[in-house]
PDB file of C-alpha atoms in Angstrom:
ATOM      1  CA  UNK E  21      61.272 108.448  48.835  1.00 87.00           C
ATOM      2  CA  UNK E  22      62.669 111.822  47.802  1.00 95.00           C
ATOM      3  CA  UNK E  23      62.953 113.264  44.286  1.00 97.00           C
ATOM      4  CA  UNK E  24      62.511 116.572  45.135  1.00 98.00           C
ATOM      5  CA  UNK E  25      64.540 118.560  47.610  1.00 98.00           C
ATOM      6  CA  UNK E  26      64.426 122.120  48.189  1.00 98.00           C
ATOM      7  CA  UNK E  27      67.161 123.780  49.947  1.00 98.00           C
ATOM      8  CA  UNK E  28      65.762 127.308  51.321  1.00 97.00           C
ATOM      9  CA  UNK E  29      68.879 129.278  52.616  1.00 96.00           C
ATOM     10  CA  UNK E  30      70.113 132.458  53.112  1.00 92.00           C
ATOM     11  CA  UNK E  31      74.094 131.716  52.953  1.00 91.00           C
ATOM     12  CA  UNK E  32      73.912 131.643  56.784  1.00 86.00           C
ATOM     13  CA  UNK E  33      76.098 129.037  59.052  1.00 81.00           C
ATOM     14  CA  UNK E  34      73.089 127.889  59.983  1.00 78.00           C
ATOM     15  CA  UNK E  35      71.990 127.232  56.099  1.00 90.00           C
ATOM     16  CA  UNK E  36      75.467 125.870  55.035  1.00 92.00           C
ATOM     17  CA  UNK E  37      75.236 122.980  57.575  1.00 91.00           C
ATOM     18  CA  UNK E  38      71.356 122.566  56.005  1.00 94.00           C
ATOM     19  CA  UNK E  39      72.590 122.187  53.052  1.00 96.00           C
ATOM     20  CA  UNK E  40      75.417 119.590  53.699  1.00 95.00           C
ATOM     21  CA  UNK E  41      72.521 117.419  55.548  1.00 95.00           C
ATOM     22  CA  UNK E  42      70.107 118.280  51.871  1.00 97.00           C
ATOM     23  CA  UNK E  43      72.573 117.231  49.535  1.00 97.00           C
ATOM     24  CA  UNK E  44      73.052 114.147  51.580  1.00 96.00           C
ATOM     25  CA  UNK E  45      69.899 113.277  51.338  1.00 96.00           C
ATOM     26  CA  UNK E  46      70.133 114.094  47.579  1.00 97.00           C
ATOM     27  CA  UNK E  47      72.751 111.996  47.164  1.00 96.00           C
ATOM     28  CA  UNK E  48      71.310 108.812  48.531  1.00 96.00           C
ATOM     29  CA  UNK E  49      67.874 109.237  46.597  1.00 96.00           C
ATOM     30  CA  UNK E  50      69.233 109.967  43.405  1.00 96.00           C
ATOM     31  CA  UNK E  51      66.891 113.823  43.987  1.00 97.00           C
ATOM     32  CA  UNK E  52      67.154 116.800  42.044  1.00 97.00           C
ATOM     33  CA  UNK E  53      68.218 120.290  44.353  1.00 98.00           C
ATOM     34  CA  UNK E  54      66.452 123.333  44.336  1.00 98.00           C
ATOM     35  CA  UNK E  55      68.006 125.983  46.538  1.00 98.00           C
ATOM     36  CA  UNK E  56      66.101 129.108  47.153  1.00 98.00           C
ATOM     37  CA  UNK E  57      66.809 132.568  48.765  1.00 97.00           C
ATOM     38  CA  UNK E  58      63.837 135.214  49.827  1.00 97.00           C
ATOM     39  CA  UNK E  59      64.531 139.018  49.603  1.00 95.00           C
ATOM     40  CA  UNK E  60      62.218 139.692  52.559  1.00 93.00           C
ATOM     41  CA  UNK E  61      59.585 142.333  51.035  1.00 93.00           C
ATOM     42  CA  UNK E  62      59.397 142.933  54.877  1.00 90.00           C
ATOM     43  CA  UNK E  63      63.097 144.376  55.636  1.00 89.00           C
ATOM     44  CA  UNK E  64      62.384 146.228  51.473  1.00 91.00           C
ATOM     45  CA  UNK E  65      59.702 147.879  52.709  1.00 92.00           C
ATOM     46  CA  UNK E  66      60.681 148.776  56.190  1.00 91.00           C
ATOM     47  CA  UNK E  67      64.050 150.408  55.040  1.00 90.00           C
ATOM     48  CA  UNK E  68      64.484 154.947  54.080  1.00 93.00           C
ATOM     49  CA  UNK E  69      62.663 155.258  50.878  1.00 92.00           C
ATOM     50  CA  UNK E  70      66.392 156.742  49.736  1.00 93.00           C
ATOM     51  CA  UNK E  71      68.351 153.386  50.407  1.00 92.00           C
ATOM     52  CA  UNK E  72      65.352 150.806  49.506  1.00 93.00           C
ATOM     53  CA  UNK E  73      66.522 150.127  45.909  1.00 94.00           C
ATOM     54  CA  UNK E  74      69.789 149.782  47.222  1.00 94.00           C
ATOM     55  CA  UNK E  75      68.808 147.173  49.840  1.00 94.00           C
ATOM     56  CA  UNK E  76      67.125 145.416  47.654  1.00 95.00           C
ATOM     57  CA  UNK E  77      69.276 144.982  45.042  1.00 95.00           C
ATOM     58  CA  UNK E  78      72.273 143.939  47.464  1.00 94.00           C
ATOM     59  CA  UNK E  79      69.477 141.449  49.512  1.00 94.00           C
ATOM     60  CA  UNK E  80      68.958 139.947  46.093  1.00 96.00           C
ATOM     61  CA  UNK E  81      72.741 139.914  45.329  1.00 96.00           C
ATOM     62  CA  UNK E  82      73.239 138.012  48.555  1.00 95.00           C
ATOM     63  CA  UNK E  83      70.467 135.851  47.835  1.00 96.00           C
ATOM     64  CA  UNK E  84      72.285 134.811  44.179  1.00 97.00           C
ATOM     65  CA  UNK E  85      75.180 134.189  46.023  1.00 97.00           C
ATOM     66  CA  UNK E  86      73.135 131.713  48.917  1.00 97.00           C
ATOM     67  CA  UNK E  87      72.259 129.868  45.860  1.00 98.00           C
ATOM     68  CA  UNK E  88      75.077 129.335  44.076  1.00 97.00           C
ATOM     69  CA  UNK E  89      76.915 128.410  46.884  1.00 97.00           C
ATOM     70  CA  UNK E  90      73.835 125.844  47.082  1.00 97.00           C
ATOM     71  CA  UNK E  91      75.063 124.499  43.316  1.00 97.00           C
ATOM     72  CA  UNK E  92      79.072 124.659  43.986  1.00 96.00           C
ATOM     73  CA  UNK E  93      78.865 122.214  46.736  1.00 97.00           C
ATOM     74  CA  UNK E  94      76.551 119.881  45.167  1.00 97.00           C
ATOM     75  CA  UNK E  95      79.340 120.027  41.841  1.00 96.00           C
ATOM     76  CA  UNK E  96      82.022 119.637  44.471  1.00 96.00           C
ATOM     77  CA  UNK E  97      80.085 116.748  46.820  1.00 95.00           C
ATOM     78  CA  UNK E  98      77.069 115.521  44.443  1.00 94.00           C
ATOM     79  CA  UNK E  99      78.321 115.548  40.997  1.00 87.00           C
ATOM     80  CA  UNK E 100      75.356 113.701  39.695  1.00 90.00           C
ATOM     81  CA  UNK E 101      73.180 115.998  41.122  1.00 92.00           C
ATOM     82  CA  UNK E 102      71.002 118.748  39.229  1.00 91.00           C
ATOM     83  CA  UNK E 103      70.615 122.068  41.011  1.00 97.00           C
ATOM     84  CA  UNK E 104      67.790 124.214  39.827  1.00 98.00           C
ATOM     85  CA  UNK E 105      68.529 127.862  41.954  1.00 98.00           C
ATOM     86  CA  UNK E 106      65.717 130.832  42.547  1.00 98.00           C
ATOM     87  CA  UNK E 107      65.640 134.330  44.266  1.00 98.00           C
ATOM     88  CA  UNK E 108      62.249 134.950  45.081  1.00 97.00           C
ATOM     89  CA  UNK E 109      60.874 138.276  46.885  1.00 96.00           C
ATOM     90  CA  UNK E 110      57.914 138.306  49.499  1.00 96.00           C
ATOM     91  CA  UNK E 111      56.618 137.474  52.750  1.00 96.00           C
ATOM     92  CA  UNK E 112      59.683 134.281  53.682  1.00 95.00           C
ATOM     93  CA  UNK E 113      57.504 131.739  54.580  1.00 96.00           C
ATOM     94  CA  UNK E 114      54.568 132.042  51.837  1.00 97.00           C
ATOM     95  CA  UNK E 115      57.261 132.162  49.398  1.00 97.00           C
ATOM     96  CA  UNK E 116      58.850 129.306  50.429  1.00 98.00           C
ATOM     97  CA  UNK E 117      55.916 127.154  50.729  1.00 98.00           C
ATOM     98  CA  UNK E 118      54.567 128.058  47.398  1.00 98.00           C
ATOM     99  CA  UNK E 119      57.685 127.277  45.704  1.00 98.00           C
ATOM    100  CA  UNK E 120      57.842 123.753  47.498  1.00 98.00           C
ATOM    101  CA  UNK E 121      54.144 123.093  45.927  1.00 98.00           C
ATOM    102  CA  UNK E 122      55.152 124.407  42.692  1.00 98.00           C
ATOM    103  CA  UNK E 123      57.844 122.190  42.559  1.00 98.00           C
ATOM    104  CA  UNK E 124      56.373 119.383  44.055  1.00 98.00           C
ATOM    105  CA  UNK E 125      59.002 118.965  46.534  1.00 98.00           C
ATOM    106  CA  UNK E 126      59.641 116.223  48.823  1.00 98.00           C
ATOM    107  CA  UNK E 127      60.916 117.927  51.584  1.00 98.00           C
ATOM    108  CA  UNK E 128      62.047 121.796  52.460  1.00 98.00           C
ATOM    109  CA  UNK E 129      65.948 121.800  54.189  1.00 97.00           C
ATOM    110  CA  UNK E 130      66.784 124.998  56.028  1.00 95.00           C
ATOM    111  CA  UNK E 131      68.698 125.859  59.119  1.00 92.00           C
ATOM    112  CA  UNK E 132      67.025 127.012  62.298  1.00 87.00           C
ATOM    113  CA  UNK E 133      68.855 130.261  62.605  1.00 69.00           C
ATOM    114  CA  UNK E 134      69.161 132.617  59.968  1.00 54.00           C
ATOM    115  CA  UNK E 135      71.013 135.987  59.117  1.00 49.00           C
ATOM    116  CA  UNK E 136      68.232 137.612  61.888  1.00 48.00           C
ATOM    117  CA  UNK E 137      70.022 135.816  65.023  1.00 46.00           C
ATOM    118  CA  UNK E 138      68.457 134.542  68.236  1.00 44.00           C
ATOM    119  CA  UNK E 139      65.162 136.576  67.728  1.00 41.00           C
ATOM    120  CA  UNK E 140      63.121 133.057  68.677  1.00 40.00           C
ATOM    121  CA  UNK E 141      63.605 131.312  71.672  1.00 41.00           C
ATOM    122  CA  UNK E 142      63.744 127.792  69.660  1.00 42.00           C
ATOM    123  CA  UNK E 143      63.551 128.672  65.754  1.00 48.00           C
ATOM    124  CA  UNK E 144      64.460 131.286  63.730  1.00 66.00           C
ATOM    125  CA  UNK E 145      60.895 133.006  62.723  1.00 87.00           C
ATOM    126  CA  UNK E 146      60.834 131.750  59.203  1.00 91.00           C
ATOM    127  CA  UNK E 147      61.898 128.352  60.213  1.00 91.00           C
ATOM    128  CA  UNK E 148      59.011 128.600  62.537  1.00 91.00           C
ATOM    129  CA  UNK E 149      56.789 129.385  60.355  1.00 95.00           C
ATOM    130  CA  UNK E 150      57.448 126.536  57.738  1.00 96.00           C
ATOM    131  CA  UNK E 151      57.599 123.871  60.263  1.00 95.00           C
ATOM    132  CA  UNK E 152      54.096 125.222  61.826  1.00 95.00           C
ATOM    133  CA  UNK E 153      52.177 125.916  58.234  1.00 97.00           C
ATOM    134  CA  UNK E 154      54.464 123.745  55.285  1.00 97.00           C
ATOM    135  CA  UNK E 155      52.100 120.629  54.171  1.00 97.00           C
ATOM    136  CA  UNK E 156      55.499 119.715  52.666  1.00 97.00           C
ATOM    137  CA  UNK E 157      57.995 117.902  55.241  1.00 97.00           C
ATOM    138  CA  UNK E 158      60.788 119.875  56.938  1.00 97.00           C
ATOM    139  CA  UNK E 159      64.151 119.421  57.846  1.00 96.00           C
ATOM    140  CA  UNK E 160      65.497 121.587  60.288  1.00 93.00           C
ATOM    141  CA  UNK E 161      69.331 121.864  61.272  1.00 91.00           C
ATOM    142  CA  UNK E 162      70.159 123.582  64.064  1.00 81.00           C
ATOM    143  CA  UNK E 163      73.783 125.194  63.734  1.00 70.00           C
ATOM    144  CA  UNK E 164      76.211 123.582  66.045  1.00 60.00           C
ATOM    145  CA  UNK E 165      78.716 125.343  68.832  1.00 57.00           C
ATOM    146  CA  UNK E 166      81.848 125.508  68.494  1.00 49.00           C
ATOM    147  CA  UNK E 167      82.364 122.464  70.776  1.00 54.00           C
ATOM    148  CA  UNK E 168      79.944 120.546  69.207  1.00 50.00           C
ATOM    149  CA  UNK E 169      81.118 121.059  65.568  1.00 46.00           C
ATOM    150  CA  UNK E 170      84.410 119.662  66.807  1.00 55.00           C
ATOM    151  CA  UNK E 171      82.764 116.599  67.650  1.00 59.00           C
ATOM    152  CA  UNK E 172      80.832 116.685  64.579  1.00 53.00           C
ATOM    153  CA  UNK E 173      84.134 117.159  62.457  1.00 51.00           C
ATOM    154  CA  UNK E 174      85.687 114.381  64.402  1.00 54.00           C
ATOM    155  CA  UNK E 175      82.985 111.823  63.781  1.00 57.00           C
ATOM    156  CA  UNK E 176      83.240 112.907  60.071  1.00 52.00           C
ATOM    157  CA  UNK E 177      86.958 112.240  60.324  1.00 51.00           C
ATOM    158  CA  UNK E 178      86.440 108.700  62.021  1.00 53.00           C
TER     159      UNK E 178
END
């Protein structure tokens, strides 16, 4: 049922529990992992022409980082499981949606929150915007309160 997985994260809370839930899912299918991680053009763009090669090269530094986070777990968790990682940069959504189709993916795993905050009442823009325009299926994990992830860590326990 799914072969392809692609994890789209930007090494948020949020993400990390998206990508516990993706390389679950990887794990019982037997799918390969791609996790990806947008430099938003957007924020590039919008930032002093003085500091914009400076934001951009630390967005994309954080963005490596989101994605090999992405491929320690699954080495930790998934050892079986191949992790293909990408930085892209662009407009969030398109780029996330193209690489899905690219890649033929299965199904695109992101949090509903990003780095951004509570901008949306329900969903994080970009998360909007894939699960409004993706023809792929999406996965959407909503990061937990504090009380709630101590009921979530004490099922896991049980």
């Amino acid at each position: 049922m799914f072969e392809t997985v692609v994890i789209a994260t930007d090494g948020s809370e949020s993400a990390e529990r998206a990508v516990r839930m993706a390389l679950d899912i990887a794990d019982r299918f037997g799918a390969t992992v791609h996790a990806l991680s947008v430099v938003d053009a957007g924020d590039v763009a919008a930032s002093p022409d003085e500091l914009r090669d400076d934001l951009e090269n630390a967005l994309a530094t954080a963005g490596g980082e989101a994605v090999e986070a992405v491929k320690t777990r699954a080495a930790e968790t998934v050892p079986d499981c191949a992790v293909t990682t990408a930085v892209r940069e662009g407009e969030p959504v398109e780029e996330i949606m193209d690489y899905a189709d690219d890649h033929d993916a299965d199904v695109i795993a992101m949090g509903t929150r990003g780095r951004h905050g509570d901008h949306a009442f329900l969903l994080g823009s970009v998360a909007e915007g894939i699960v409004r325009h993706s023809k792929t299926p999406v996965l959407t994990v909503r990061q937990l309160g504090d009380e709630e992830l101590e009921e979530d860590l004490g099922a896991a326990m049980d």
